mmCIF file of C-alpha atoms and ligand atoms in Angstrom:
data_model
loop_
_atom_site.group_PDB
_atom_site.id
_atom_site.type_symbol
_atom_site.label_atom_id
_atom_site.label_comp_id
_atom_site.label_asym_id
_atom_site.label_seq_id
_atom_site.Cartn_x
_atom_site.Cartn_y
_atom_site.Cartn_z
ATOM 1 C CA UNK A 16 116.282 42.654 -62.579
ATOM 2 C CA UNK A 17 115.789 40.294 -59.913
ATOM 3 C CA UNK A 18 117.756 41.053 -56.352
ATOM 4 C CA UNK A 19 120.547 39.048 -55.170
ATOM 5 C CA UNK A 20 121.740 40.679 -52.436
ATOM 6 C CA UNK A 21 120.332 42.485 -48.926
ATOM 7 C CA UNK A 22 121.704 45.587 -51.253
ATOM 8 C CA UNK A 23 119.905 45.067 -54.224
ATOM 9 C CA UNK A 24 117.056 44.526 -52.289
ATOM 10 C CA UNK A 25 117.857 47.957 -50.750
ATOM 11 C CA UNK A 26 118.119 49.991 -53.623
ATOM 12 C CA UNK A 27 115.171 48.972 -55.528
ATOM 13 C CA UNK A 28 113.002 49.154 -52.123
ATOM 14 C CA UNK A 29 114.665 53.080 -51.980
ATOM 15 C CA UNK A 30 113.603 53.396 -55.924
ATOM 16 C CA UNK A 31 110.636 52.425 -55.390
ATOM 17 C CA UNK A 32 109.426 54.602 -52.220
ATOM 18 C CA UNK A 33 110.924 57.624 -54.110
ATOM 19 C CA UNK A 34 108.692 56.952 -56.950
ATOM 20 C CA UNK A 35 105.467 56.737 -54.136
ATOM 21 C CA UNK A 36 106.798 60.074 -52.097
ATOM 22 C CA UNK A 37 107.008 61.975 -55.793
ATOM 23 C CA UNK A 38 103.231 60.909 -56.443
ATOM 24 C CA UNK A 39 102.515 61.583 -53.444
ATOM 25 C CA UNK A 40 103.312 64.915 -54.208
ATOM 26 C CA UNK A 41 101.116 65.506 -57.023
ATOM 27 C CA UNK A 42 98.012 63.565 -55.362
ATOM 28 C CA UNK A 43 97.953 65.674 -51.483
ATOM 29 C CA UNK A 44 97.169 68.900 -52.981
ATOM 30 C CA UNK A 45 94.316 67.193 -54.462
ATOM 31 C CA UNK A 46 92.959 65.131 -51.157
ATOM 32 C CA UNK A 47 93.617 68.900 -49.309
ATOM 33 C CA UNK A 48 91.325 70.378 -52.089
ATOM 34 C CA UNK A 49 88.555 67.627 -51.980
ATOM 35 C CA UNK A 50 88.348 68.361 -48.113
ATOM 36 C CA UNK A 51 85.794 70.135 -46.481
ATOM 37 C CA UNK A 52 87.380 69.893 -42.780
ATOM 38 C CA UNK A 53 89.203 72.630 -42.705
ATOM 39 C CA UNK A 54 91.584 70.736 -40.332
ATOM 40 C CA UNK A 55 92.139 67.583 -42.855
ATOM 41 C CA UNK A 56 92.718 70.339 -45.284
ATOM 42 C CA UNK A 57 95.463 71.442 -43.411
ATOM 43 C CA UNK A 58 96.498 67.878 -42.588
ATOM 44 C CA UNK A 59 97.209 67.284 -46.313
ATOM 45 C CA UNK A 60 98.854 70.325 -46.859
ATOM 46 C CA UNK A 61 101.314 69.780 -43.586
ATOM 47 C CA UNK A 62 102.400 66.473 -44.723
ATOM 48 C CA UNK A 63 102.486 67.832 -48.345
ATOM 49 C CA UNK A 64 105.290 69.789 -46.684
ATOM 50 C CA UNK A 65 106.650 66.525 -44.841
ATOM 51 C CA UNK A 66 106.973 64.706 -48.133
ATOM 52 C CA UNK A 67 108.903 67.258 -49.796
ATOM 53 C CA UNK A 68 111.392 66.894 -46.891
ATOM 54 C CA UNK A 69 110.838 63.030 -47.266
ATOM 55 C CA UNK A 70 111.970 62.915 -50.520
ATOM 56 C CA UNK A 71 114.961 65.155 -49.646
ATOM 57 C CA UNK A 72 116.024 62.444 -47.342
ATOM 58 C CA UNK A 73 116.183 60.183 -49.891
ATOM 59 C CA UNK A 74 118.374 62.186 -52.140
ATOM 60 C CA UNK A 75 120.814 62.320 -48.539
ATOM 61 C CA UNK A 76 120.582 58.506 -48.228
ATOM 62 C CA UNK A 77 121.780 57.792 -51.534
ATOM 63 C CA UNK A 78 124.613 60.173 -50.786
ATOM 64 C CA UNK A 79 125.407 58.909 -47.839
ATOM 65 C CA UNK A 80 125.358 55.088 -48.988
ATOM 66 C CA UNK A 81 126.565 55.862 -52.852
ATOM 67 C CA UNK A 82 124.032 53.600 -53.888
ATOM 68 C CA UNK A 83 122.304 54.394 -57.669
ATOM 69 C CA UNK A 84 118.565 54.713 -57.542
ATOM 70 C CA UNK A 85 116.627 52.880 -60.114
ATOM 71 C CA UNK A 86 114.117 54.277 -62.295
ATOM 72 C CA UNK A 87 111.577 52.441 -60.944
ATOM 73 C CA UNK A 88 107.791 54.042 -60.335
ATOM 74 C CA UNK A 89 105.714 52.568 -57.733
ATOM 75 C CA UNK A 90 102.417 50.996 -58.788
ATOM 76 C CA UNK A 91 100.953 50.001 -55.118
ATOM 77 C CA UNK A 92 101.370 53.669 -54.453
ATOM 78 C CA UNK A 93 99.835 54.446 -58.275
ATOM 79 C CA UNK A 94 96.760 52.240 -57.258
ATOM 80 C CA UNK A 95 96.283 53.857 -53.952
ATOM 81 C CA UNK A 96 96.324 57.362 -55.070
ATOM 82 C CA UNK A 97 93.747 56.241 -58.145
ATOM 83 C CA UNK A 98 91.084 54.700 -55.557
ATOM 84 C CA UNK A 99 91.491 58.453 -53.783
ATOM 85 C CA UNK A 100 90.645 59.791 -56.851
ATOM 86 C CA UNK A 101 88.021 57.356 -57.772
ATOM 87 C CA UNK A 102 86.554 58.663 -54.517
ATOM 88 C CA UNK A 103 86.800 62.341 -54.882
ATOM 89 C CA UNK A 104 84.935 61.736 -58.681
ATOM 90 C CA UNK A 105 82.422 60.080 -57.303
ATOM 91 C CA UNK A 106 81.166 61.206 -53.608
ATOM 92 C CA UNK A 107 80.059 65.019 -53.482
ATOM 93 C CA UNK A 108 82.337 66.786 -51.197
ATOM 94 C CA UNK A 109 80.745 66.924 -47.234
ATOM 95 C CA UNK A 110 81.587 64.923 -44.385
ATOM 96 C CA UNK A 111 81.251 61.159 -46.545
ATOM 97 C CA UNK A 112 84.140 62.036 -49.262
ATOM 98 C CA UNK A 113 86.255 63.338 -45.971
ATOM 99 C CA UNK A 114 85.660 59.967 -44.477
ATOM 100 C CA UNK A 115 86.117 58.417 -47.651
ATOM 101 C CA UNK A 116 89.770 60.737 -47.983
ATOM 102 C CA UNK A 117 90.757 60.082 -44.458
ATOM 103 C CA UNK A 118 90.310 56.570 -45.067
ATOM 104 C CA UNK A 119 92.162 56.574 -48.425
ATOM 105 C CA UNK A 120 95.296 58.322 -47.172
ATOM 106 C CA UNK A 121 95.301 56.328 -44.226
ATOM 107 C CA UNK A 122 96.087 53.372 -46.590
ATOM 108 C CA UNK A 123 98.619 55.266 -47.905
ATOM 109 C CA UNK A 124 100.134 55.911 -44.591
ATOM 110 C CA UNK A 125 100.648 52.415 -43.650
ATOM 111 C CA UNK A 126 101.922 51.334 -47.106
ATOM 112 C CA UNK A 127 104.738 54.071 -46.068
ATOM 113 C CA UNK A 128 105.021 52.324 -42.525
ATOM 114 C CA UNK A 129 105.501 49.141 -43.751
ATOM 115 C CA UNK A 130 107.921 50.001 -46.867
ATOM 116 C CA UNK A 131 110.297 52.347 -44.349
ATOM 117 C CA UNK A 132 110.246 50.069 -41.359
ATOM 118 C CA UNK A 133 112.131 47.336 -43.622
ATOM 119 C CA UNK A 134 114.209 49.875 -45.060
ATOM 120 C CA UNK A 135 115.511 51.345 -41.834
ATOM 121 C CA UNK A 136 115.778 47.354 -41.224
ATOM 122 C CA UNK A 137 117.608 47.115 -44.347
ATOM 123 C CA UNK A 138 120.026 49.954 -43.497
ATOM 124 C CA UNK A 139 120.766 49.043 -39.970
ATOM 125 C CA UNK A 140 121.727 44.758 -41.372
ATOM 126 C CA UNK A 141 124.153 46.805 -43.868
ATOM 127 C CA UNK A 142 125.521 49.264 -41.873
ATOM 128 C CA UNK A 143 124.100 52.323 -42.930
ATOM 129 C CA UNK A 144 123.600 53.904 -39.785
ATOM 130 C CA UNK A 145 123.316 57.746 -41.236
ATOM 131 C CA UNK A 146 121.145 56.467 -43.538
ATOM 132 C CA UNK A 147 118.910 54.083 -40.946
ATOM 133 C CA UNK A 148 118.587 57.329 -38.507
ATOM 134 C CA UNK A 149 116.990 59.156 -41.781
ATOM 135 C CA UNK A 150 114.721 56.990 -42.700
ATOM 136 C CA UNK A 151 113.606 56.254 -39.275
ATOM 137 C CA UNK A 152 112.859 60.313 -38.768
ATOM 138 C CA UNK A 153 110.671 59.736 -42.018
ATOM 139 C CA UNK A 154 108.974 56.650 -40.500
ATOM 140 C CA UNK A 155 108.271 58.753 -37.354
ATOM 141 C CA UNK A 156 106.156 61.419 -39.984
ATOM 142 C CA UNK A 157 104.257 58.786 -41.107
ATOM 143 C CA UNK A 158 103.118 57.522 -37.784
ATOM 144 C CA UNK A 159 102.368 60.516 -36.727
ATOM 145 C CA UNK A 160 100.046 61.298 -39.853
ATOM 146 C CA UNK A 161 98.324 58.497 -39.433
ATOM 147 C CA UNK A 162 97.571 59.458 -35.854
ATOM 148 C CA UNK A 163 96.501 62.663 -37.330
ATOM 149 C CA UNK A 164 94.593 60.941 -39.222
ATOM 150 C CA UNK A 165 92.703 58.449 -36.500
ATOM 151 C CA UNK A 166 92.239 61.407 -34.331
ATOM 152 C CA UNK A 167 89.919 63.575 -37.328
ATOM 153 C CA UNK A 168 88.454 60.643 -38.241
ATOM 154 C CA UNK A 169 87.162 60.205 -34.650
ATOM 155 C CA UNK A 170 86.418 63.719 -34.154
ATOM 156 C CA UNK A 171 84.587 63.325 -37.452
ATOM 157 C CA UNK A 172 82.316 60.680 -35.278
ATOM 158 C CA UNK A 173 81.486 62.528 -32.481
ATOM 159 C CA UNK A 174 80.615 65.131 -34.435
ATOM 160 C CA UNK A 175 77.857 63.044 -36.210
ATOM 161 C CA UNK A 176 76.708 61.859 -32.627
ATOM 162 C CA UNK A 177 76.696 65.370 -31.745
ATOM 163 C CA UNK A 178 74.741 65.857 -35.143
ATOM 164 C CA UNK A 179 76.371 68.843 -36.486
ATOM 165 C CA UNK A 180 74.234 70.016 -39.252
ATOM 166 C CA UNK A 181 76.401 68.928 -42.402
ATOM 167 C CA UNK A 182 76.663 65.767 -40.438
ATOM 168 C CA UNK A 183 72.417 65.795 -40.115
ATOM 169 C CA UNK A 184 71.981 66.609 -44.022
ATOM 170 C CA UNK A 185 74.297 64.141 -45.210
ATOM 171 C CA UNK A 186 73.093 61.118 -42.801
ATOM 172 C CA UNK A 187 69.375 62.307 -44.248
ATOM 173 C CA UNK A 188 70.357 62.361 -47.761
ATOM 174 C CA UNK A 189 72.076 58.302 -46.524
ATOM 175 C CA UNK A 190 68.527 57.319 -44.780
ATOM 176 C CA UNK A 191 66.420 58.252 -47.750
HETATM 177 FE FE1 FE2 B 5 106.019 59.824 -47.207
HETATM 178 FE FE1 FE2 B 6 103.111 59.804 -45.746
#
């Protein structure tokens, strides 16, 4: 059903990020199990953790507002998650497929920044204040992830300048 109001609009945007955070759920342990970083690894599996929280703080919005989610599942986040997994099928694991992850949940990431921004937007124009200050603790995760994220990915670089030797072998295996 269509939206009519800065409510409706509200609610389904809430449904809808619920869905993504519950995928989410199922797809992390499987980026932290592609990864050969040890670190990224661990970067999955922290905001694994996160998420769970995440989606806790959903269930505290909609009590605090008294708003009814939708059922509602979230195909941008459905199509995300299934490039991620196209990756991990297809690149072997090594330094490429952690590019290729970083790079995958980084999308991810800024799908979240993006959809909680204009809910926190969305709460404050209704005056859901309880409700804006959780969902702006959630946005500040996601930033930070993605930061996370930006900072292995660069380490992952200067690494390769360095010319670690799983960095050496796969650049070889790229050249020939
Ligand atoms: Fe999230
Ligand atoms: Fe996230």
């Amino acid at each position: 059903m269509a939206a009519k109001t800065l409510n409706d609009l509200f609610v389904h945007a809430l449904s809808d990020v619920y869905s993504a955070e519950k995928q989410l759920t199922k797809a992390l342990p499987k980026l932290a199990r592609a990864a050969t970083n040890p670190e990224l690894a661990a970067a999955f599996k922290t905001h694994l953790e996160e998420t769970q929280g995440q989606i806790e703080r959903i269930d505290q919005v909609v009590e605090n507002t008294d708003i009814k989610l939708k059922r509602v599942k979230c195909v941008a986040m459905e199509g995300l998650v299934e490039e991620g997994q196209e990756q991990i099928e297809e690149i072997e694991q090594g330094p490429i497929l952690d590019a290729a992850l970083i790079a995958a949940a980084q999308k991810v990431e800024h799908y979240e920044i993006a959809t909680y921004g204009t809910l926190a937007a969305l709460a404050k124009k209704l005056g859901y204040t309880d409700a804006m200050n959780l969902l702006l603790e959630t946005l500040k995760e996601e930033k930070a992830t993605d930061e996370k994220l930006t900072l292995l990915a660069e380490q992952q670089v200067s690494e390769e300048e360095a010319g670690t030797p799983a960095v050496k072998q796969a650049g070889k295996r790229s050249v020939n």
